[in-house]
Amino acid sequence: MDDFFDNKIDFLKGVGPQRAKLFNQELNIYTYYELIRYFPFRHEDRTQIHPIAELEDEMPYLQVKGQIINWETAGEGFKKRLIATFSDGTGSLELLWFQGIQWQLKNLKSGVEYLVFGKPQFFNGKFSLVHPEIELVTNLEQQIGYLQPVYNLTEKLKKKFITSKIIGKIIQGLLEIAYNQIEENLSEQIIQAQKLISRRDALVQIHFPKNANWLKHAKNRLKFEELFFLQLKLLHQQQNKKIRYKGQLLTQTALLTQFYTEHLPFELTNAQKRVVKEICKDMASGQQMNRLLQGDVGSGKTIVAFLAMLMAVDSGTQACLVAPTEILAEQHYHGLKEFTDKMGITIDLLTGSTRTKDRRVLHGRLENGNLKILVGTHALFEDKVQFENLGLCIIDEQHRFGVAQRSKLWNKNPEIVPHVLVMTATPIPRTLAMTLYGDLDVSIIDELPAGRKPIKTAHRYDAHRLRVFGFIKEEIKKGRQIYIVYPLIEESEKLSYKNLMDGYESIARAFPEAQISILHGQMSSTDKDYEMQRFIRKETQIMVATTVIEVGVNVPNASVMVIENSEKFGLSQLHQLRGRVGRGGDQSYCILMTDVKLSKEAKVRLETMVRTTNGFEIAEVDLKLRGPGNMMGTQQSGMMDLIIADLAKDAHILQNAREVAKKIIEEDMPLKKPENQALRLYLQKSAKQESYWSRIS
Ligand code: ADP
Ligand code: MG
């Protein structure tokens, strides 16, 4: 980015103050730099001319060449339209306009050749092109053989008659004067090794490619560049953090060993052992731990968290565990209390429904250090909650908390920042994790406890409900417990509630001999807890619930998860829900109920669930279906600013970019080598926009 590129677009050829204002407001484009980086989202293939006789249904945008035979207007008012019959000798089709009719009427001619561009639609036995682009062949001869860029337009731009073509012309004008000003920002070595084209060529070819191959190279180069600088930034941040934040020395392991040998209820899996070691090493390193613990549902993250807390307590500090819901916080509290009671360690629970009186006592015990472990919800983030010496902070199910909240916890210890362990059960595709959590170290529990039988998953239509009920009865006879989950209906809480209650009634009718619990978001937390406890104590056999049970709930005796209207759930949600079963030694089942009518995407989701229980595989499919913008947590990271790279599709480029960035950070930070001066210059120039980089110089 040069000073040249900081120029305002206002006086660029074809722009002018009025259009400039539109570009500012509608596209957030102010400078040459921003304009040149307004990349087309696709190109129209103007290299081919299609014979009308060979048109088929469902064809993309295409080009035909021929003459207009006749035209007429039809209809009145808003139904008024202009219909022209267009023929190329092989056949004919209709050109249709609903707007700008007067203007078209003035310009249409017969007996001359036109090139017409549009997407054919088949209607009433005829093909038609609605609002096609149409130009006289004489004007256009030189343009045949082009890949024409198509730019995103807003409604307002369209109203002001700014077309994709106009934007293209303006950018073409800019490229003419800017070409020599475009500076390379990657080193010769990188360009050679990655087989990239130059930045100049890339910026020209991305808009006006000579052919499909050039376009491919241009995209590749710009994606690499984008991901490379993002990774360079993240990795450098990571390195900086390590240098900047000193961590508490939590080195005592006597309690851990005691618990391990006397009270641990099962053998840890190898993956758990490895992760515990990683955490121990971090906490004893003298630097602050900032670790992400990824483990599929049921992989046993809680025990790992507890072992880490033991170390913190052992070394004279306090620990806290934050969960996203009250149910989950309570469950963690009850589960951990069994352990801490055996170890003689104090523990307490703080949620939104903790009474003020109890709170005051709790605050006091936290501040004087009598209370060692605090479990809670986001109520824990409040400023009033102060610790004597917080040493470790664990956040369960990270995706529910924002980065800002995470950092609030850091401030809970003004002396020295606490260690942070973030746990997530929503596996994130590797590409996304690298970008999202580039600043965190990652531990992965990639092994389920021994003896777990993979959950059997089936998709059943509503018509088979009786058979499903029969199956549930059999399972209840065997002493198992059942979840039946209903979706939240987004438009209305009332509808969701009704849906759930209707479900509850039909279940009660179908299983007169069973005891049934019910759980939904509108119940008070006391009631929720009561119902949950009844289910845990096996007093009820069926739990009818909304997605409040989605996260973390642990009842090992529950072996069947029935999800009603399962087409309404996203993949990660289905996976989370399924993870509520298969937690004991019994064979577990997940039954996905749907109507027969299913969208294409819903079918993919259901097929994926039936095919695999691997959370990472499911996350990959999810990313492909939904795109990174809709994945949890992406909004908070810089990656939403990506303008050309696509994390779902460009995994291998990201991987390369990350490796190259890593190497540079290791070998030459802060960029002193001559060959890295292009990088350095580019980073310094972008520092104007991002204060972060100013520290590098
Ligand atoms: P998640 O990773 O989903 O939070 P949990 O920590 O809730 O999983 O563990 C799920 C279940 O597995 C719990 O009942 C827990 O006691 C049990 N568990 C955890 N680790 C092991 C192990 N190594 N062997 C046997 N059971 C285990
Ligand atoms: Mg958990």
CSV table of N, CA, C and O in Angstrom, one decimal, residues 113-208:
chain,number,residue,atom,x,y,z
A,113,GLU,N,-27.1,-7.0,-35.8
A,113,GLU,CA,-26.7,-8.1,-35.0
A,113,GLU,C,-26.4,-7.6,-33.5
A,113,GLU,O,-25.8,-6.6,-33.3
A,114,TYR,N,-27.0,-8.4,-32.6
A,114,TYR,CA,-26.7,-8.1,-31.2
A,114,TYR,C,-26.0,-9.3,-30.5
A,114,TYR,O,-26.2,-10.4,-30.9
A,115,LEU,N,-25.3,-8.9,-29.5
A,115,LEU,CA,-24.8,-9.9,-28.6
A,115,LEU,C,-25.6,-9.8,-27.3
A,115,LEU,O,-25.8,-8.7,-26.8
A,116,VAL,N,-26.2,-10.8,-26.9
A,116,VAL,CA,-27.1,-10.8,-25.8
A,116,VAL,C,-26.7,-11.7,-24.7
A,116,VAL,O,-26.3,-12.9,-25.0
A,117,PHE,N,-26.7,-11.2,-23.4
A,117,PHE,CA,-26.1,-12.0,-22.3
A,117,PHE,C,-27.1,-12.1,-21.2
A,117,PHE,O,-27.7,-11.1,-20.8
A,118,GLY,N,-27.4,-13.3,-20.7
A,118,GLY,CA,-28.3,-13.4,-19.6
A,118,GLY,C,-28.5,-14.9,-19.2
A,118,GLY,O,-27.8,-15.8,-19.8
A,119,LYS,N,-29.3,-15.1,-18.3
A,119,LYS,CA,-29.5,-16.5,-17.8
A,119,LYS,C,-30.9,-17.0,-18.4
A,119,LYS,O,-31.9,-16.4,-18.1
A,120,PRO,N,-30.8,-18.0,-19.2
A,120,PRO,CA,-32.1,-18.5,-19.8
A,120,PRO,C,-33.0,-19.1,-18.8
A,120,PRO,O,-32.6,-19.8,-17.9
A,121,GLN,N,-34.3,-18.8,-19.0
A,121,GLN,CA,-35.3,-19.4,-18.2
A,121,GLN,C,-36.3,-20.0,-19.1
A,121,GLN,O,-36.6,-19.5,-20.2
A,122,PHE,N,-36.8,-21.2,-18.7
A,122,PHE,CA,-37.8,-21.9,-19.5
A,122,PHE,C,-39.1,-21.7,-19.0
A,122,PHE,O,-39.4,-22.1,-17.8
A,123,PHE,N,-40.0,-21.1,-19.8
A,123,PHE,CA,-41.4,-20.8,-19.3
A,123,PHE,C,-42.4,-20.9,-20.4
A,123,PHE,O,-42.1,-20.4,-21.5
A,124,ASN,N,-43.5,-21.6,-20.2
A,124,ASN,CA,-44.5,-21.7,-21.2
A,124,ASN,C,-44.0,-22.2,-22.5
A,124,ASN,O,-44.3,-21.7,-23.6
A,125,GLY,N,-43.1,-23.2,-22.5
A,125,GLY,CA,-42.6,-23.8,-23.7
A,125,GLY,C,-41.5,-22.9,-24.4
A,125,GLY,O,-41.2,-23.3,-25.6
A,126,LYS,N,-41.1,-21.9,-23.8
A,126,LYS,CA,-40.1,-21.0,-24.5
A,126,LYS,C,-39.0,-20.6,-23.6
A,126,LYS,O,-39.2,-20.4,-22.4
A,127,PHE,N,-37.9,-20.3,-24.2
A,127,PHE,CA,-36.8,-19.8,-23.4
A,127,PHE,C,-36.9,-18.3,-23.4
A,127,PHE,O,-37.3,-17.7,-24.4
A,128,SER,N,-36.6,-17.7,-22.3
A,128,SER,CA,-36.5,-16.2,-22.2
A,128,SER,C,-35.3,-15.7,-21.4
A,128,SER,O,-34.8,-16.5,-20.6
A,129,LEU,N,-34.9,-14.5,-21.7
A,129,LEU,CA,-33.8,-13.9,-21.0
A,129,LEU,C,-34.4,-12.6,-20.4
A,129,LEU,O,-34.9,-11.7,-21.1
A,130,VAL,N,-34.5,-12.5,-19.0
A,130,VAL,CA,-35.1,-11.4,-18.4
A,130,VAL,C,-34.0,-10.3,-18.1
A,130,VAL,O,-32.9,-10.6,-17.6
A,131,HIS,N,-34.3,-9.1,-18.5
A,131,HIS,CA,-33.3,-8.0,-18.4
A,131,HIS,C,-31.9,-8.4,-18.8
A,131,HIS,O,-31.0,-8.3,-18.1
A,132,PRO,N,-31.8,-8.8,-20.1
A,132,PRO,CA,-30.5,-9.2,-20.5
A,132,PRO,C,-29.6,-8.0,-20.8
A,132,PRO,O,-30.0,-6.9,-20.9
A,133,GLU,N,-28.3,-8.3,-20.8
A,133,GLU,CA,-27.4,-7.3,-21.3
A,133,GLU,C,-27.4,-7.4,-22.8
A,133,GLU,O,-27.3,-8.5,-23.4
A,134,ILE,N,-27.5,-6.3,-23.5
A,134,ILE,CA,-27.6,-6.4,-24.9
A,134,ILE,C,-26.8,-5.3,-25.6
A,134,ILE,O,-26.9,-4.1,-25.2
A,135,GLU,N,-25.9,-5.6,-26.5
A,135,GLU,CA,-25.1,-4.6,-27.2
A,135,GLU,C,-25.0,-5.0,-28.7
A,135,GLU,O,-25.0,-6.1,-29.1
A,136,LEU,N,-24.8,-3.9,-29.5
A,136,LEU,CA,-24.6,-4.1,-30.9
A,136,LEU,C,-23.3,-4.8,-31.1
A,136,LEU,O,-22.3,-4.4,-30.5
A,137,VAL,N,-23.2,-5.7,-32.0
A,137,VAL,CA,-22.0,-6.5,-32.2
A,137,VAL,C,-20.9,-5.6,-32.7
A,137,VAL,O,-19.7,-5.7,-32.3
A,138,THR,N,-21.2,-4.6,-33.6
A,138,THR,CA,-20.1,-3.7,-34.1
A,138,THR,C,-19.3,-3.1,-33.0
A,138,THR,O,-18.1,-2.9,-33.0
A,139,ASN,N,-20.0,-2.7,-31.9
A,139,ASN,CA,-19.3,-2.0,-30.8
A,139,ASN,C,-18.5,-3.0,-30.0
A,139,ASN,O,-17.6,-2.6,-29.2
A,140,LEU,N,-18.8,-4.2,-30.2
A,140,LEU,CA,-18.3,-5.1,-29.2
A,140,LEU,C,-17.3,-6.1,-29.7
A,140,LEU,O,-16.8,-6.9,-28.9
A,141,GLU,N,-17.0,-6.1,-31.0
A,141,GLU,CA,-16.2,-7.1,-31.6
A,141,GLU,C,-15.0,-7.4,-30.7
A,141,GLU,O,-14.6,-8.5,-30.5
A,142,GLN,N,-14.3,-6.3,-30.3
A,142,GLN,CA,-13.1,-6.5,-29.6
A,142,GLN,C,-13.3,-7.1,-28.2
A,142,GLN,O,-12.3,-7.6,-27.6
A,143,GLN,N,-14.5,-7.2,-27.8
A,143,GLN,CA,-14.7,-7.7,-26.4
A,143,GLN,C,-15.0,-9.2,-26.4
A,143,GLN,O,-15.0,-9.8,-25.4
A,144,ILE,N,-15.2,-9.7,-27.5
A,144,ILE,CA,-15.5,-11.2,-27.6
A,144,ILE,C,-14.2,-11.9,-27.1
A,144,ILE,O,-13.1,-11.5,-27.5
A,145,GLY,N,-14.4,-12.9,-26.4
A,145,GLY,CA,-13.2,-13.6,-25.9
A,145,GLY,C,-12.8,-13.2,-24.5
A,145,GLY,O,-11.7,-13.5,-24.0
A,146,TYR,N,-13.6,-12.4,-23.9
A,146,TYR,CA,-13.3,-11.9,-22.6
A,146,TYR,C,-13.9,-12.7,-21.5
A,146,TYR,O,-15.0,-13.3,-21.7
A,147,LEU,N,-13.3,-12.7,-20.3
A,147,LEU,CA,-14.0,-13.1,-19.1
A,147,LEU,C,-14.4,-11.8,-18.4
A,147,LEU,O,-13.5,-11.0,-17.9
A,148,GLN,N,-15.6,-11.5,-18.4
A,148,GLN,CA,-16.1,-10.2,-17.9
A,148,GLN,C,-16.3,-10.3,-16.4
A,148,GLN,O,-17.0,-11.1,-15.9
A,149,PRO,N,-15.7,-9.3,-15.6
A,149,PRO,CA,-15.9,-9.3,-14.2
A,149,PRO,C,-17.3,-8.9,-13.8
A,149,PRO,O,-17.9,-8.1,-14.4
A,150,VAL,N,-17.8,-9.6,-12.8
A,150,VAL,CA,-19.1,-9.2,-12.2
A,150,VAL,C,-18.9,-8.8,-10.8
A,150,VAL,O,-18.3,-9.6,-10.0
A,151,TYR,N,-19.3,-7.6,-10.4
A,151,TYR,CA,-19.1,-7.1,-9.1
A,151,TYR,C,-20.4,-7.0,-8.3
A,151,TYR,O,-21.5,-6.9,-8.9
A,152,ASN,N,-20.3,-7.2,-7.1
A,152,ASN,CA,-21.5,-7.0,-6.2
A,152,ASN,C,-22.0,-5.6,-6.2
A,152,ASN,O,-21.3,-4.7,-6.2
A,153,LEU,N,-23.3,-5.5,-6.3
A,153,LEU,CA,-24.0,-4.2,-6.3
A,153,LEU,C,-25.0,-4.1,-5.2
A,153,LEU,O,-25.6,-5.1,-4.9
A,154,THR,N,-25.2,-3.0,-4.7
A,154,THR,CA,-26.3,-2.8,-3.8
A,154,THR,C,-27.5,-2.3,-4.5
A,154,THR,O,-27.4,-1.8,-5.6
A,155,GLU,N,-28.7,-2.4,-3.9
A,155,GLU,CA,-29.9,-1.9,-4.5
A,155,GLU,C,-29.8,-0.4,-4.9
A,155,GLU,O,-30.2,0.0,-5.9
A,156,LYS,N,-29.2,0.3,-4.0
A,156,LYS,CA,-29.1,1.8,-4.2
A,156,LYS,C,-28.2,2.1,-5.4
A,156,LYS,O,-28.5,2.9,-6.2
A,157,LEU,N,-27.1,1.3,-5.5
A,157,LEU,CA,-26.2,1.5,-6.7
A,157,LEU,C,-27.0,1.2,-8.0
A,157,LEU,O,-26.9,1.9,-9.0
A,158,LYS,N,-27.8,0.1,-7.9
A,158,LYS,CA,-28.6,-0.2,-9.1
A,158,LYS,C,-29.5,0.9,-9.5
A,158,LYS,O,-29.7,1.2,-10.7
A,159,LYS,N,-30.1,1.4,-8.5
A,159,LYS,CA,-31.1,2.5,-8.7
A,159,LYS,C,-30.4,3.7,-9.4
A,159,LYS,O,-31.0,4.4,-10.1
A,160,LYS,N,-29.2,3.9,-9.0
A,160,LYS,CA,-28.4,5.1,-9.5
A,160,LYS,C,-27.7,4.6,-10.8
A,160,LYS,O,-26.8,5.3,-11.3
A,161,PHE,N,-28.1,3.5,-11.4
A,161,PHE,CA,-27.6,3.1,-12.7
A,161,PHE,C,-26.1,2.8,-12.7
A,161,PHE,O,-25.5,2.9,-13.7
A,162,ILE,N,-25.6,2.4,-11.5
A,162,ILE,CA,-24.2,2.0,-11.5
A,162,ILE,C,-24.2,0.5,-11.7
A,162,ILE,O,-24.7,-0.3,-10.9
A,163,THR,N,-23.7,0.0,-12.9
A,163,THR,CA,-23.7,-1.4,-13.2
A,163,THR,C,-22.4,-2.0,-12.9
A,163,THR,O,-21.4,-1.3,-12.6
A,164,SER,N,-22.4,-3.3,-13.0
A,164,SER,CA,-21.1,-4.0,-12.8
A,164,SER,C,-20.1,-3.5,-13.9
A,164,SER,O,-18.9,-3.4,-13.6
A,165,LYS,N,-20.6,-3.3,-15.1
A,165,LYS,CA,-19.8,-2.9,-16.2
A,165,LYS,C,-19.1,-1.5,-15.9
A,165,LYS,O,-17.9,-1.3,-16.2
A,166,ILE,N,-19.9,-0.6,-15.3
A,166,ILE,CA,-19.3,0.7,-15.0
A,166,ILE,C,-18.2,0.6,-13.9
A,166,ILE,O,-17.2,1.1,-14.1
A,167,ILE,N,-18.5,-0.3,-12.9
A,167,ILE,CA,-17.4,-0.5,-11.9
A,167,ILE,C,-16.2,-1.1,-12.6
A,167,ILE,O,-15.1,-0.6,-12.3
A,168,GLY,N,-16.4,-2.0,-13.5
A,168,GLY,CA,-15.3,-2.6,-14.2
A,168,GLY,C,-14.5,-1.5,-15.0
A,168,GLY,O,-13.2,-1.5,-14.9
A,169,LYS,N,-15.2,-0.6,-15.6
A,169,LYS,CA,-14.5,0.4,-16.4
A,169,LYS,C,-13.7,1.3,-15.5
A,169,LYS,O,-12.5,1.7,-15.8
A,170,ILE,N,-14.3,1.7,-14.4
A,170,ILE,CA,-13.5,2.5,-13.4
A,170,ILE,C,-12.3,1.8,-12.9
A,170,ILE,O,-11.2,2.4,-12.8
A,171,ILE,N,-12.4,0.6,-12.6
A,171,ILE,CA,-11.3,-0.2,-12.1
A,171,ILE,C,-10.2,-0.3,-13.2
A,171,ILE,O,-9.0,-0.2,-12.9
A,172,GLN,N,-10.7,-0.5,-14.4
A,172,GLN,CA,-9.8,-0.6,-15.5
A,172,GLN,C,-8.9,0.7,-15.6
A,172,GLN,O,-7.7,0.6,-15.8
A,173,GLY,N,-9.6,1.8,-15.5
A,173,GLY,CA,-9.0,3.1,-15.6
A,173,GLY,C,-7.9,3.2,-14.5
A,173,GLY,O,-6.8,3.7,-14.7
A,174,LEU,N,-8.3,2.8,-13.3
A,174,LEU,CA,-7.4,2.9,-12.1
A,174,LEU,C,-6.2,2.0,-12.4
A,174,LEU,O,-5.0,2.4,-12.1
A,175,LEU,N,-6.4,0.8,-12.9
A,175,LEU,CA,-5.3,-0.1,-13.1
A,175,LEU,C,-4.3,0.5,-14.1
A,175,LEU,O,-3.1,0.3,-13.9
A,176,GLU,N,-4.8,1.2,-15.1
A,176,GLU,CA,-3.9,1.8,-16.0
A,176,GLU,C,-2.9,2.8,-15.4
A,176,GLU,O,-1.7,2.7,-15.7
A,177,ILE,N,-3.4,3.6,-14.5
A,177,ILE,CA,-2.5,4.6,-13.8
A,177,ILE,C,-1.8,4.0,-12.7
A,177,ILE,O,-0.7,4.5,-12.2
A,178,ALA,N,-2.3,2.9,-12.1
A,178,ALA,CA,-1.7,2.3,-10.9
A,178,ALA,C,-0.7,1.2,-11.1
A,178,ALA,O,0.1,0.9,-10.2
A,179,TYR,N,-0.8,0.6,-12.3
A,179,TYR,CA,0.0,-0.6,-12.5
A,179,TYR,C,1.5,-0.5,-12.1
A,179,TYR,O,1.9,-1.3,-11.3
A,180,ASN,N,2.1,0.6,-12.5
A,180,ASN,CA,3.5,0.8,-12.1
A,180,ASN,C,3.7,1.1,-10.6
A,180,ASN,O,4.9,1.1,-10.1
A,181,GLN,N,2.7,1.4,-10.0
A,181,GLN,CA,2.8,1.8,-8.5
A,181,GLN,C,2.6,0.6,-7.6
A,181,GLN,O,2.9,0.6,-6.4
A,182,ILE,N,2.1,-0.5,-8.2
A,182,ILE,CA,1.9,-1.7,-7.4
A,182,ILE,C,3.2,-2.3,-7.0
A,182,ILE,O,4.0,-2.7,-7.8
A,183,GLU,N,3.4,-2.4,-5.7
A,183,GLU,CA,4.7,-3.0,-5.2
A,183,GLU,C,4.5,-4.4,-4.7
A,183,GLU,O,3.5,-4.8,-4.2
A,184,GLU,N,5.5,-5.2,-5.0
A,184,GLU,CA,5.5,-6.6,-4.5
A,184,GLU,C,5.6,-6.6,-3.0
A,184,GLU,O,6.3,-5.7,-2.4
A,185,ASN,N,4.8,-7.4,-2.3
A,185,ASN,CA,4.9,-7.5,-0.9
A,185,ASN,C,5.3,-8.8,-0.3
A,185,ASN,O,5.3,-9.1,0.9
A,186,LEU,N,5.7,-9.7,-1.3
A,186,LEU,CA,6.3,-11.0,-0.8
A,186,LEU,C,7.7,-11.1,-1.3
A,186,LEU,O,8.1,-10.4,-2.3
A,187,SER,N,8.5,-11.9,-0.7
A,187,SER,CA,9.9,-12.0,-1.1
A,187,SER,C,10.0,-12.9,-2.3
A,187,SER,O,9.1,-13.7,-2.6
A,188,GLU,N,11.1,-12.7,-3.1
A,188,GLU,CA,11.4,-13.5,-4.2
A,188,GLU,C,11.3,-15.0,-3.9
A,188,GLU,O,10.8,-15.8,-4.6
A,189,GLN,N,11.9,-15.3,-2.7
A,189,GLN,CA,12.0,-16.7,-2.3
A,189,GLN,C,10.6,-17.3,-2.2
A,189,GLN,O,10.3,-18.4,-2.6
A,190,ILE,N,9.7,-16.6,-1.5
A,190,ILE,CA,8.3,-17.1,-1.3
A,190,ILE,C,7.7,-17.2,-2.7
A,190,ILE,O,7.0,-18.3,-2.9
A,191,ILE,N,7.8,-16.2,-3.5
A,191,ILE,CA,7.1,-16.3,-4.8
A,191,ILE,C,7.6,-17.5,-5.6
A,191,ILE,O,6.8,-18.2,-6.2
A,192,GLN,N,8.9,-17.7,-5.6
A,192,GLN,CA,9.5,-18.8,-6.3
A,192,GLN,C,9.0,-20.2,-5.7
A,192,GLN,O,8.4,-21.0,-6.4
A,193,ALA,N,9.1,-20.3,-4.4
A,193,ALA,CA,8.8,-21.5,-3.7
A,193,ALA,C,7.3,-21.9,-3.9
A,193,ALA,O,7.0,-23.0,-4.0
A,194,GLN,N,6.5,-20.9,-3.8
A,194,GLN,CA,5.0,-21.1,-3.9
A,194,GLN,C,4.5,-21.1,-5.3
A,194,GLN,O,3.3,-21.2,-5.5
A,195,LYS,N,5.4,-20.8,-6.2
A,195,LYS,CA,5.0,-20.7,-7.6
A,195,LYS,C,3.9,-19.7,-7.8
A,195,LYS,O,2.8,-20.0,-8.4
A,196,LEU,N,4.1,-18.5,-7.3
A,196,LEU,CA,3.1,-17.4,-7.4
A,196,LEU,C,3.3,-16.5,-8.5
A,196,LEU,O,4.5,-16.3,-8.9
A,197,ILE,N,2.3,-15.8,-9.0
A,197,ILE,CA,2.5,-14.8,-10.0
A,197,ILE,C,2.8,-13.5,-9.2
A,197,ILE,O,2.5,-13.4,-8.0
A,198,SER,N,3.2,-12.4,-9.9
A,198,SER,CA,3.6,-11.2,-9.2
A,198,SER,C,2.3,-10.5,-8.7
A,198,SER,O,1.2,-10.8,-9.2
A,199,ARG,N,2.5,-9.6,-7.8
A,199,ARG,CA,1.3,-8.9,-7.2
A,199,ARG,C,0.6,-8.0,-8.3
A,199,ARG,O,-0.6,-8.0,-8.4
A,200,ARG,N,1.5,-7.4,-9.1
A,200,ARG,CA,0.9,-6.6,-10.2
A,200,ARG,C,0.0,-7.4,-11.1
A,200,ARG,O,-1.1,-7.0,-11.4
A,201,ASP,N,0.6,-8.5,-11.6
A,201,ASP,CA,-0.2,-9.4,-12.5
A,201,ASP,C,-1.5,-9.8,-11.8
A,201,ASP,O,-2.5,-9.8,-12.4
A,202,ALA,N,-1.3,-10.2,-10.5
A,202,ALA,CA,-2.5,-10.7,-9.8
A,202,ALA,C,-3.6,-9.7,-9.8
A,202,ALA,O,-4.8,-10.0,-10.0
A,203,LEU,N,-3.2,-8.5,-9.4
A,203,LEU,CA,-4.3,-7.5,-9.3
A,203,LEU,C,-5.0,-7.1,-10.6
A,203,LEU,O,-6.1,-6.7,-10.6
A,204,VAL,N,-4.2,-7.2,-11.7
A,204,VAL,CA,-4.8,-7.0,-13.0
A,204,VAL,C,-5.7,-8.2,-13.4
A,204,VAL,O,-6.9,-8.0,-13.8
A,205,GLN,N,-5.1,-9.3,-13.3
A,205,GLN,CA,-5.8,-10.5,-13.8
A,205,GLN,C,-7.0,-11.0,-12.9
A,205,GLN,O,-7.9,-11.6,-13.4
A,206,ILE,N,-7.0,-10.5,-11.7
A,206,ILE,CA,-8.2,-10.9,-10.9
A,206,ILE,C,-9.5,-10.1,-11.4
A,206,ILE,O,-10.6,-10.6,-11.3
A,207,HIS,N,-9.2,-8.9,-12.0
A,207,HIS,CA,-10.3,-8.2,-12.5
A,207,HIS,C,-10.6,-8.6,-14.0
A,207,HIS,O,-11.7,-8.8,-14.4
A,208,PHE,N,-9.5,-8.5,-14.8
A,208,PHE,CA,-9.6,-8.7,-16.2
A,208,PHE,C,-8.7,-9.9,-16.7
A,208,PHE,O,-7.6,-9.6,-17.3
